[in-house]
Coordinates of C-alpha atoms and ligand atoms in Angstrom, one line a residue:
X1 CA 0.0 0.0 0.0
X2 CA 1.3 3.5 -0.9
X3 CA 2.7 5.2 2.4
X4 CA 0.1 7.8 3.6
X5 CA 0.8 11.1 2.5
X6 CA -0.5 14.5 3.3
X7 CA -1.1 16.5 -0.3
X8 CA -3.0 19.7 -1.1
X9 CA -4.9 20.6 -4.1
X10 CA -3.8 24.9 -4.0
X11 CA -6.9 27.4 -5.3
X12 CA -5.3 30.1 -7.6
X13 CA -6.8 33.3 -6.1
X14 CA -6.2 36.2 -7.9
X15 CA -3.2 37.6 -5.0
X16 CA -1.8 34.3 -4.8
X17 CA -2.4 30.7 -3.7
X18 CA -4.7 29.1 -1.2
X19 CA -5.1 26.4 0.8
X20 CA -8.3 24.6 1.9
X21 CA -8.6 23.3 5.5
X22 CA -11.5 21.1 6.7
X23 CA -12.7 19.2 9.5
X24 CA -15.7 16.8 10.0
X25 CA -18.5 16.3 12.5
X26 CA -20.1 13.0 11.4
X27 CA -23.5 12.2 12.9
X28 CA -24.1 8.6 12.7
X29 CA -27.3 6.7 14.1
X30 CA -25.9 3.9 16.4
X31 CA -28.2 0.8 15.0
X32 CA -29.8 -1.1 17.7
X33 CA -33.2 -1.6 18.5
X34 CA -33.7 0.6 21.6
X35 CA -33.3 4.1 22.1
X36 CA -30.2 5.2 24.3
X37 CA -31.5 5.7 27.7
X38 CA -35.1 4.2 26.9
X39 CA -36.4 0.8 26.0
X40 CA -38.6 2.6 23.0
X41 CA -37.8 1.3 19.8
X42 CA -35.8 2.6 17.2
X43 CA -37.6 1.7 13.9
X44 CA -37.8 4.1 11.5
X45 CA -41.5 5.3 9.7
X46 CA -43.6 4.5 12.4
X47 CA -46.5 7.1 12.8
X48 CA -45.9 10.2 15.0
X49 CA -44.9 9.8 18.5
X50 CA -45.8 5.9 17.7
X51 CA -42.2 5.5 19.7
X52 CA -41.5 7.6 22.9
X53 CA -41.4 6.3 26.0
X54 CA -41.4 8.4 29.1
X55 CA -38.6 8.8 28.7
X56 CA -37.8 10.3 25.5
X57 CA -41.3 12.7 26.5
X58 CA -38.8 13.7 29.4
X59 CA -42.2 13.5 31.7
X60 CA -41.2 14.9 35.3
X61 CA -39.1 11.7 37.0
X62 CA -38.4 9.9 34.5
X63 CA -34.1 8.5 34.6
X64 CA -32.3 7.6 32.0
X65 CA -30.8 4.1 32.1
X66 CA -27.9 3.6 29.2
X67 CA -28.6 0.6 26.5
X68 CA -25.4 -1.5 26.7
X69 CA -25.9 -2.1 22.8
X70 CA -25.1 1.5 22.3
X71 CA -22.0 1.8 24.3
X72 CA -20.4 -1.3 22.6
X73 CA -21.4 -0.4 19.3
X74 CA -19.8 3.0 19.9
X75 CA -16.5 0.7 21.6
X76 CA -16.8 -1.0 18.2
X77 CA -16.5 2.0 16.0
X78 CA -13.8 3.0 17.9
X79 CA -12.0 -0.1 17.5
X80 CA -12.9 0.3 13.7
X81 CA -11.2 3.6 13.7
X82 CA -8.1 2.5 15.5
X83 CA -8.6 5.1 18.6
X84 CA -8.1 4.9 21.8
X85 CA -11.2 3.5 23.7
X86 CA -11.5 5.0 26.7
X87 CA -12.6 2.5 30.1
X88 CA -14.7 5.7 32.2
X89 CA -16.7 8.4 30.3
X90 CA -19.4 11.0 31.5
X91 CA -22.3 11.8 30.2
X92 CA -22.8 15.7 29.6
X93 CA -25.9 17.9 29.8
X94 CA -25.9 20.2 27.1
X95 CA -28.7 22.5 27.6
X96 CA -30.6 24.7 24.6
X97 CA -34.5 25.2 24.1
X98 CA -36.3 24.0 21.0
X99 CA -39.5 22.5 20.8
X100 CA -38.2 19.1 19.5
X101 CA -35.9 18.4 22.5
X102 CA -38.5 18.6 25.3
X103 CA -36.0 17.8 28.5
X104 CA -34.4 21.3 27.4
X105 CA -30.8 19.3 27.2
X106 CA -29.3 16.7 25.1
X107 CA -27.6 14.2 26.8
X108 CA -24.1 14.1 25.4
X109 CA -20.5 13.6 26.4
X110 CA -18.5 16.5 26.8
X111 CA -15.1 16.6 28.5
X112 CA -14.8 12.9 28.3
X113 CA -16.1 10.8 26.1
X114 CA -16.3 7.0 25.1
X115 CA -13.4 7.0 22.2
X116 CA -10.2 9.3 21.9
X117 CA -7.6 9.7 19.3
X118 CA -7.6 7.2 16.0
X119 CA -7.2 7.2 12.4
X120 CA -8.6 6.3 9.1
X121 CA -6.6 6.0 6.0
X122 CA -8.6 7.3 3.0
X123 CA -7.8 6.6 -1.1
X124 CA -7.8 8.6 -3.6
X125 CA -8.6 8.5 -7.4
X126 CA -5.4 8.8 -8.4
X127 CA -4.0 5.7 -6.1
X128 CA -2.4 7.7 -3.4
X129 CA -3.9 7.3 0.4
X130 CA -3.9 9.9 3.2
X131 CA -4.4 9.2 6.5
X132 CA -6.8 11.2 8.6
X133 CA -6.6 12.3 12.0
X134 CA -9.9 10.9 14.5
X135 CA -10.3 13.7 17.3
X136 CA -12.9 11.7 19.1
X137 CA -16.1 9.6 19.0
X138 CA -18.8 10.6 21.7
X139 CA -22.3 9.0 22.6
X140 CA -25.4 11.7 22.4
X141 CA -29.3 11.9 22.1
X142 CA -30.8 12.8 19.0
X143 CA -33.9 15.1 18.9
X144 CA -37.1 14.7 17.7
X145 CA -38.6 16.6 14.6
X146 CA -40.8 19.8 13.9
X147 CA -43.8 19.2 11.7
X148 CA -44.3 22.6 10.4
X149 CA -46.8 21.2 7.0
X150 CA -49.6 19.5 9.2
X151 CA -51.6 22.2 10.1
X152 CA -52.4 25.9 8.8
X153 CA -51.8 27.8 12.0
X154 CA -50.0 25.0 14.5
X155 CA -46.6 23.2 14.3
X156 CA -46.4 19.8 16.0
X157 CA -43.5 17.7 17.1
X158 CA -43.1 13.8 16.4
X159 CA -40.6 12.6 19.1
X160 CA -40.0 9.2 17.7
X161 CA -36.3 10.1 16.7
X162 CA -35.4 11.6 20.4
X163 CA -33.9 10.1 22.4
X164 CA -32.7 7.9 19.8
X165 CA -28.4 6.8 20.2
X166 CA -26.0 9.0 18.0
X167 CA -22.2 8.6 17.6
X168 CA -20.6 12.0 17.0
X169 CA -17.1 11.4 15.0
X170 CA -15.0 14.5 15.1
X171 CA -12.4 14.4 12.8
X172 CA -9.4 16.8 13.1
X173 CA -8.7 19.0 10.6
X174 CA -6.6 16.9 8.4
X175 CA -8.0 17.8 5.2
X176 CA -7.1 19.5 2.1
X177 CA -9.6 19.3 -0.5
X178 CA -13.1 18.7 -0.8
X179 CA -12.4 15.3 -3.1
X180 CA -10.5 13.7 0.6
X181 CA -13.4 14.8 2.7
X182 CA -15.7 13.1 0.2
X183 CA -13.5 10.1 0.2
X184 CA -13.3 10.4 4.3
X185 CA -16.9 10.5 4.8
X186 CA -16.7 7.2 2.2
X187 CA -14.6 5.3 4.1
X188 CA -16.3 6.3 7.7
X189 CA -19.7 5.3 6.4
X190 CA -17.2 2.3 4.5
X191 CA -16.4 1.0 8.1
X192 CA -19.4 1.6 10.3
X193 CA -21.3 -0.6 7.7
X194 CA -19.2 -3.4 8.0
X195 CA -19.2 -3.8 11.7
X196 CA -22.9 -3.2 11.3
X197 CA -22.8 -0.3 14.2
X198 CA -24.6 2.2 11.7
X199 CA -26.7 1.5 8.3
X200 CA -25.0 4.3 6.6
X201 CA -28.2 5.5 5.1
X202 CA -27.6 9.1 4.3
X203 CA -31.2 9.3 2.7
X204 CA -32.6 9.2 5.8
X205 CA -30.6 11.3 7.8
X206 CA -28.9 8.5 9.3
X207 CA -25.3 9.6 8.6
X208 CA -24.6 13.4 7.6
X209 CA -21.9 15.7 8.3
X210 CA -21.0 19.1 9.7
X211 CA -18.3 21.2 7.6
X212 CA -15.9 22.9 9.3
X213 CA -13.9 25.0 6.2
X214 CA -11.0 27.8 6.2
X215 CA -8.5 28.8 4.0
X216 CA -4.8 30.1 4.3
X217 CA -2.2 31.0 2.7
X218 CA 0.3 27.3 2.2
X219 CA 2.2 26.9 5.5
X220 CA 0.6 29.9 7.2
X221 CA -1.4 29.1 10.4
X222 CA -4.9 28.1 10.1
X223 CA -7.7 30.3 9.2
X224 CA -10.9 31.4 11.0
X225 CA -13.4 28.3 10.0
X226 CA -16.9 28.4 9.0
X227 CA -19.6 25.3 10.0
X228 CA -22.0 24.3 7.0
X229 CA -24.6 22.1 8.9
X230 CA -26.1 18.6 8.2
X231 CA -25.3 17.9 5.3
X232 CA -26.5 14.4 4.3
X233 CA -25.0 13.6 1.0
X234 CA -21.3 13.1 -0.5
X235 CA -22.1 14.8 -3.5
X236 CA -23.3 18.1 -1.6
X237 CA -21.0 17.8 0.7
X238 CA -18.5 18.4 -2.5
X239 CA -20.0 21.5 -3.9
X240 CA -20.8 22.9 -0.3
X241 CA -17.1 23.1 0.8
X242 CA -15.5 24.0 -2.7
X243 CA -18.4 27.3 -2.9
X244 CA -17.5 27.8 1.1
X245 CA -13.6 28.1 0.2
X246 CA -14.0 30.1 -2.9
X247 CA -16.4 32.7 -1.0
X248 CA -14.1 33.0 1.9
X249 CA -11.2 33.4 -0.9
X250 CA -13.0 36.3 -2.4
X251 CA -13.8 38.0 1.0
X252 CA -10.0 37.6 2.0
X253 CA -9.1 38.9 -1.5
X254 CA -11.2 41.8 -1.1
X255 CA -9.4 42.9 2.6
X256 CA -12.1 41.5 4.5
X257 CA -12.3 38.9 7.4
X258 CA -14.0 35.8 7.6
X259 CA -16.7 35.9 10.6
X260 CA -17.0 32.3 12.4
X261 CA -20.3 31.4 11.8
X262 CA -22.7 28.9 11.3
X263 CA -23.9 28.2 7.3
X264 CA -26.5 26.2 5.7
X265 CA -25.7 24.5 2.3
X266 CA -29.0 24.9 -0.2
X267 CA -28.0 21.9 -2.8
X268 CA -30.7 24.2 -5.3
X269 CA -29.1 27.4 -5.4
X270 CA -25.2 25.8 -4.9
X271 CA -24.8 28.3 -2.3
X272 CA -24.1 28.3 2.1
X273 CA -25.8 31.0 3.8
X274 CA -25.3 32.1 6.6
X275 CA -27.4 30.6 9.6
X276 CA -26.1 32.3 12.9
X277 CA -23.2 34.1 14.1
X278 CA -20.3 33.4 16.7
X279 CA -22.1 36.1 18.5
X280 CA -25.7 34.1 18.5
X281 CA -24.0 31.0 19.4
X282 CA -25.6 29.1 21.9
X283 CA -24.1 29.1 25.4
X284 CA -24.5 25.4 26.5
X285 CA -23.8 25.3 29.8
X286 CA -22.9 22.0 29.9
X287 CA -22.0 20.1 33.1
X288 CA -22.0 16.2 34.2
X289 CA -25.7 14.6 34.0
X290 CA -26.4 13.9 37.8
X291 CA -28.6 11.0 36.8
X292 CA -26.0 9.3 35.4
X293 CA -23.1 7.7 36.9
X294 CA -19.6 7.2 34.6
X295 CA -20.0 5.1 32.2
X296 CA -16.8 2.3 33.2
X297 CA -16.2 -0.8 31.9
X298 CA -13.1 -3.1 32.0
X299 CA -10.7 -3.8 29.5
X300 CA -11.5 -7.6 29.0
X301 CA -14.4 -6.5 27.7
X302 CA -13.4 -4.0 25.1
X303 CA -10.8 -7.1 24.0
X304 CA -13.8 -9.4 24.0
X305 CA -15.5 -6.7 21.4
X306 CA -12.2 -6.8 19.3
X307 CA -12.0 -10.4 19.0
X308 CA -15.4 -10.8 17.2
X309 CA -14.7 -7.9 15.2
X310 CA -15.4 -9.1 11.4
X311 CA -12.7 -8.6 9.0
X312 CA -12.6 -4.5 8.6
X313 CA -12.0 -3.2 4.4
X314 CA -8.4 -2.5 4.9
X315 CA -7.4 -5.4 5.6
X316 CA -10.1 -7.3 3.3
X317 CA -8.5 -4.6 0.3
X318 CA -4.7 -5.7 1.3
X319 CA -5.5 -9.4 1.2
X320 CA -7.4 -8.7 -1.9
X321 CA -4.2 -7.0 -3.4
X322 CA -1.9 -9.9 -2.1
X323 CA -3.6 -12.9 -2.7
X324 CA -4.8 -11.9 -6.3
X325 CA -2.4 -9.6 -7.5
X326 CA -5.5 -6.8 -7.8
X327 CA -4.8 -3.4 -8.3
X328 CA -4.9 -0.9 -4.9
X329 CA -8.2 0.4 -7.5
X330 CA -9.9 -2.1 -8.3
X331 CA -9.4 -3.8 -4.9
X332 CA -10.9 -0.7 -3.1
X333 CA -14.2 -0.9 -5.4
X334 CA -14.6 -4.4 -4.4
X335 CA -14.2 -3.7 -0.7
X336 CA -16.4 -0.4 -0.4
X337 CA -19.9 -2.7 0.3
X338 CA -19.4 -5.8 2.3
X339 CA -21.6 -7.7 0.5
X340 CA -19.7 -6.9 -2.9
X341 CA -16.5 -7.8 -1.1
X342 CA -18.5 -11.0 -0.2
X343 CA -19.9 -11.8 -4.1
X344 CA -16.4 -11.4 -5.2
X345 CA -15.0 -14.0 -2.8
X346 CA -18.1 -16.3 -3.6
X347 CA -17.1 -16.0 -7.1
X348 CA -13.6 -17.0 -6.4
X349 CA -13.9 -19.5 -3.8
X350 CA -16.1 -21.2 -7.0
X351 CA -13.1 -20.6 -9.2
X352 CA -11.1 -24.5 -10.3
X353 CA -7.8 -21.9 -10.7
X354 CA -7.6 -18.8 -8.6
X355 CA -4.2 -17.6 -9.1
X356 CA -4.9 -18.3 -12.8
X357 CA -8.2 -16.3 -13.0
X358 CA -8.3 -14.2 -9.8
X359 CA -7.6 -10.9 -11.4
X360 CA -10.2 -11.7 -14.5
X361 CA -13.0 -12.2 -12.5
X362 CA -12.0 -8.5 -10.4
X363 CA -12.2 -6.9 -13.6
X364 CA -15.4 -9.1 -14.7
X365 CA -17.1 -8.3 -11.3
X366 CA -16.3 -4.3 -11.7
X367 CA -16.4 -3.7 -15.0
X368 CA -19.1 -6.1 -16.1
X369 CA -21.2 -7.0 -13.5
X370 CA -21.4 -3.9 -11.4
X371 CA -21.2 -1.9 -14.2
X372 CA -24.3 -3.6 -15.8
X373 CA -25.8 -3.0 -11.8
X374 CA -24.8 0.5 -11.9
X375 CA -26.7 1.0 -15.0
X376 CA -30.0 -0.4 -13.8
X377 CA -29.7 0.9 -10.5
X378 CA -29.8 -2.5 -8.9
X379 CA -27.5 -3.5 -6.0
X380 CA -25.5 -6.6 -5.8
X381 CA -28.0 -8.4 -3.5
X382 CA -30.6 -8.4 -6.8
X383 CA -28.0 -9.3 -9.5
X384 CA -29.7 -11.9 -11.6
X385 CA -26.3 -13.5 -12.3
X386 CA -24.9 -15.2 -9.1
X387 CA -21.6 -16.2 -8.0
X388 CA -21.5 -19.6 -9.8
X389 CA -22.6 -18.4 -13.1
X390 CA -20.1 -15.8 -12.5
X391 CA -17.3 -17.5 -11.9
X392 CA -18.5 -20.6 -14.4
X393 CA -18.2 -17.7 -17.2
X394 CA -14.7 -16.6 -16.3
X395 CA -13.2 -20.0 -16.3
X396 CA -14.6 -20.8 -19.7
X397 CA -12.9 -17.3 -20.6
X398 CA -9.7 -18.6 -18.5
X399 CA -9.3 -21.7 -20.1
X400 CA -9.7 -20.6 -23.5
X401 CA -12.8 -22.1 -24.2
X402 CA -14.6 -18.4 -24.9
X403 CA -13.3 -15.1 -25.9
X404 CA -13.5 -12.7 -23.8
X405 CA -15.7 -10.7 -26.9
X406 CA -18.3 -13.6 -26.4
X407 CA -17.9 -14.0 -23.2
X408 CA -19.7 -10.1 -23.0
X409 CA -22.5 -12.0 -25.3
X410 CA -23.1 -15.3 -23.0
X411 CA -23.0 -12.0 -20.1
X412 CA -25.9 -10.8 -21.5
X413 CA -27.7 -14.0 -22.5
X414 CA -27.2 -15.4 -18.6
X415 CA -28.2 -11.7 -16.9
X416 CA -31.8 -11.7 -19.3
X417 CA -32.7 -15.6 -19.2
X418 CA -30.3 -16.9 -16.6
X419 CA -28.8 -20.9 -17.5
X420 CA -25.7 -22.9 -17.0
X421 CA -23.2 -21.0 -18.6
X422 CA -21.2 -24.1 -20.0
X423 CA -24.6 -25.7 -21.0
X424 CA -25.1 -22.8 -23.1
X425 CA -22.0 -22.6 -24.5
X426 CA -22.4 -26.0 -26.1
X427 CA -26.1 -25.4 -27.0
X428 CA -25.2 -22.1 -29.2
X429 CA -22.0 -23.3 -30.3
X430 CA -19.9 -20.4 -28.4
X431 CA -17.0 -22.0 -28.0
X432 CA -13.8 -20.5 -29.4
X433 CA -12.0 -21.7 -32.8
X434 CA -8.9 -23.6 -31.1
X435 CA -8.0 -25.6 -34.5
X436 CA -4.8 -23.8 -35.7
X437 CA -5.4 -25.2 -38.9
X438 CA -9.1 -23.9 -38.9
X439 CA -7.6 -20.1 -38.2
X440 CA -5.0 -20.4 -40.8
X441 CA -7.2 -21.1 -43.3
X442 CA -9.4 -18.0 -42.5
X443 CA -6.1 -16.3 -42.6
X444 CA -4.7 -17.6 -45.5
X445 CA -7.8 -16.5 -47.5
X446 CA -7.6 -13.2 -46.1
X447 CA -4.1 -12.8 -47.0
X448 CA -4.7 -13.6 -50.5
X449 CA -7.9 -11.3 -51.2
X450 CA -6.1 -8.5 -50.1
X451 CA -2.5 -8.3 -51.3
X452 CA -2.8 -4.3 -51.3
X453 CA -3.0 -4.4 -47.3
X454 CA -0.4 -6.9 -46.9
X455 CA 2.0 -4.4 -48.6
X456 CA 1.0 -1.4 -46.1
X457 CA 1.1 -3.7 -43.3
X458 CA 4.4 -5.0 -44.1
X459 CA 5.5 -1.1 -44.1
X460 CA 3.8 0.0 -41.7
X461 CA 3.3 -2.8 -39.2
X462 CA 0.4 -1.4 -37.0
X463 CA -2.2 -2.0 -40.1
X464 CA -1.9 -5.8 -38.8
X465 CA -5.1 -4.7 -36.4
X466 CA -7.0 -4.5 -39.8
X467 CA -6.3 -8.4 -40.7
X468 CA -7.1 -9.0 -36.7
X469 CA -10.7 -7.1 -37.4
X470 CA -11.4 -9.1 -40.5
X471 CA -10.4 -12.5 -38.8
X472 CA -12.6 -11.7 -36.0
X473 CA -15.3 -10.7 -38.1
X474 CA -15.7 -13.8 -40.2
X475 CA -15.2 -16.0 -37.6
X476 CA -17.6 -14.5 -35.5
X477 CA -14.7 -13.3 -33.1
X478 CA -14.8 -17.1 -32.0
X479 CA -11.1 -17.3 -32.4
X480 CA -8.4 -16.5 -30.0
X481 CA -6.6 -13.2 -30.5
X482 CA -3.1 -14.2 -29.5
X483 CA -3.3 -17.3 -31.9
X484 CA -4.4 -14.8 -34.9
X485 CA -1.7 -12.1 -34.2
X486 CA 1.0 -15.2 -33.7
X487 CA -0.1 -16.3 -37.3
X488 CA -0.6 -13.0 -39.3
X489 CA 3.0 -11.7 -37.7
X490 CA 4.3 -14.9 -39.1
X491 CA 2.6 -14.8 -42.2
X492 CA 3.0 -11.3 -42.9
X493 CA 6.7 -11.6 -41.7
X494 CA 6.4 -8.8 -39.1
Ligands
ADP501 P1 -16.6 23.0 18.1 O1 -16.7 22.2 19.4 O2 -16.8 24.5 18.4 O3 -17.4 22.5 17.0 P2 -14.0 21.8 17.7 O4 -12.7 22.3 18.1 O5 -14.5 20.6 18.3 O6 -15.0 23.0 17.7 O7 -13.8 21.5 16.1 C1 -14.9 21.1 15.4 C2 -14.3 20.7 14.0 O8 -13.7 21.8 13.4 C3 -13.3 19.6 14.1 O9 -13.6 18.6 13.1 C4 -12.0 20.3 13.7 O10 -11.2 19.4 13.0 C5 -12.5 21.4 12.8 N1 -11.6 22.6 12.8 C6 -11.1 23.2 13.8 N2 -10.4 24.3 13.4 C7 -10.5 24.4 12.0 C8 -10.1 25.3 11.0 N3 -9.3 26.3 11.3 N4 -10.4 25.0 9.8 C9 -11.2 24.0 9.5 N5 -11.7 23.1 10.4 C10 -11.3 23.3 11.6
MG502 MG1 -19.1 21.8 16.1

């Protein structure tokens, strides 16, 4: 693997150049199937209020008692983020007024929380990696929702989301362009899939991002930051920080100073607006939840977590890369889902010669079958074609018994009406020309109709495709490449 590097992508201003700094707050929904200090359930789309306990209504009395699901989930994503997991947290009241949050305090964790210092190593499009710095991970409450379209004159508020277990992942402010905090937020939502400790679906709300964003000058010392807010998808997320640096740019250009405040990104207009502030900001006034006691546990059990961890994408991606010879690419595509990670190794673990084929059926699974996914908008768990047909059509391309050119025809036959690929093979009479003495002839006679060509080839020796092309064409492109441009150099004496 390449060694992580820090890189930046400069903005040409119009006084110079500019550097983009940026730091994440990730909000990601803890799955479980109780809230975090309430036995109410979790499930999302239920009617209004279908699930709040007494809890979660904060009704006069009512204690919070912590689910132990949620702290080791949040232990697991530590663990999946390499940071420090911390054996005694507090639990924080952090105390603002809004209609949706009816104790008039979020439980959080302030000063100390569950997880401290990790890192995630990110990749890029162009095959380098950076490694980005963790901060923290804490445990907090999320709040309920205003209904503000139910009624002409009246708002009302569904509490079925309060009270419900978030993980807060502050990331320090390790990046450089809006492409690696894309990639970061990837890989986060990458990893908290895999051990299952959040779904990762940003549609819902259920994993979205706050922007921190500044600029300098390269090398100077870091620049007051803005905060776009709640962002929930990778693609905004993109346009909202490069449209946040460029504005700050301009301001800075024009001899002005960059206010800290609080923006909102509006994915219609392509523009942040400003929200509140540094002045409006909210005084908190936190201090340690009295009905809660530390949360302590011991370190046998955070090694108990780790040892049923699953196998975590960077290692999947480096045995990928080792065992199969894959490229750092294409192994990172496979390893981004789980259950892609798991087709491919379905496919292989059906395959008579790994080494042989391993590679082929990397680039037939991303290029082929993905690609064909991507196109209908299908995920891998509806792919018509499963792992055995799969990995039945790249051995008859790995054995020689298909071109690869007909092996994108049987693709299509097995993905529309599904069959044995080998049966059908046979049955439509797929199967490649092997017969040397078959090809020659087809050669031979091509040779002779066109003596014209065979001049220019023999001068200029990269016409030979156009022999290749007519081989392939009159023999339906049943015929092995190598073998044809073995014979035509031969014949052609090239
Ligand atoms: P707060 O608690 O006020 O939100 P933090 O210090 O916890 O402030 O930082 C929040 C986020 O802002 C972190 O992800 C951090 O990396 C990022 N950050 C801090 N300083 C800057 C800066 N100058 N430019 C960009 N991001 C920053
Ligand atoms: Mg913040």
């Amino acid at each position: 693997m390449n060694a992580p590097v820090k890189t930046s992508k400069l903005i040409k201003g119009e006084t110079g150049d500019w550097e983009m700094v940026i730091g994440l707050e990730i909000h990601a929904q803890v799955t479980s199937k109780s809230k975090l200090f309430s036995g109410a359930s979790t499930e999302f789309g239920g009617a209004p209020n279908d699930h709040v306990s007494l809890v979660d209504a904060a009704m006069p009395g009512m204690l919070p008692v912590i689910n132990e699901e949620c702290v080791s989930q949040a232990i697991r994503s530590g663990l999946g983020l390499n940071a420090q997991i911390n054996l005694k947290s507090t639990f924080d009241r952090k105390n603002y007024f809004y209609p949706d949050l009816p104790q008039g305090y979020q439980i959080s964790q302030y000063k100390s929380p569950i997880v401290g210092e990790g890192q995630v190593t990110v990749e890029l499009g162009d095959g380098r990696s950076v490694a980005i710095g963790i901060e923290r991970l804490h445990l907090e409450q999320d709040a309920g929702k205003s209904l503000h379209d139910q009624h002409p004159s009246m708002s009302f508020v569904d509490l079925n989301r309060s009270g419900v277990a978030l993980m807060e992942i502050v990331s320090k402010p390790d990046m450089r362009s809006a492409e690696e905090a894309q990639a970061y937020v990837a890989k986060v939502r990458t990893i908290l899939r895999y051990l299952g400790t959040c779904d990762g679906d940003m549609e819902k709300g259920n994993l979205r991002a706050d922007l921190n964003v500044s600029v300098r000058r390269p090398g100077a010392p870091f620049g007051t930051r803005c905060e776009i807010k709640n962002v929930n998808s990778i693609r905004f997320m993109g346009q909202a920080i490069d449209y946040e640096a460029r504005r700050q740019i301009e301001i800075l250009e024009d001899g002005g100073v960059i206010d800290q405040e609080t923006r909102l990104y509006d994915p219609n207009k392509g523009e942040t607006r400003s929200m509140r502030s540094k002045e409006e900001a909210h005084d908190y006034r936190y201090f340690p939840d009295p009905d809660l006691l530390p949360l302590e546990f011991t370190q046998a059990y955070v090694d108990g977590l780790k040892a049923k961890l699953p196998e975590l994408p960077d290692a999947k991606r480096a045995r990928f890369m080792a065992d199969f010879g894959l490229t750092p690419y294409d192994a990172s595509v496979l390893v981004t889902e789980r259950e892609s990670a798991d087709f491919f190794e379905a496919v292989l673990g059906q395959l008579a010669d790994k080494a042989r084929d391993g590679k082929l059926a990397a680039n037939w699974v991303i290029n082929e079958l993905f690609g064909r996914l991507n196109k209908e908008g299908q995920d891998i768990s509806a792919s018509p074609v499963s792992a055995e047909q799969m990995a039945a059509i790249i051995s008859l391309i790995g054995e020689g018994t298909i071109s690869g050119k007909i092996a994108k025809d049987l693709f299509e036959i097995v993905w529309t009406k599904g069959g044995d690929p080998r049966a059908l093979v046979e049955t439509l009479g797929m199967k490649q020309v092997t017969d040397l003495g078959a090809i020659e002839k087809v050669v031979d006679d091509i040779i002779a109709a066109n003596p014209d060509k065979v001049e220019q080839a023999r001068a200029k020796p990269q016409l030979m495709g156009w022999f290749v092309g007519q081989v392939m064409k009159s023999t339906g492109g049943k015929v092995n490449p190598q073998a044809v441009n073995d014979l035509l150099k031969a014949k052609l004496g090239i």
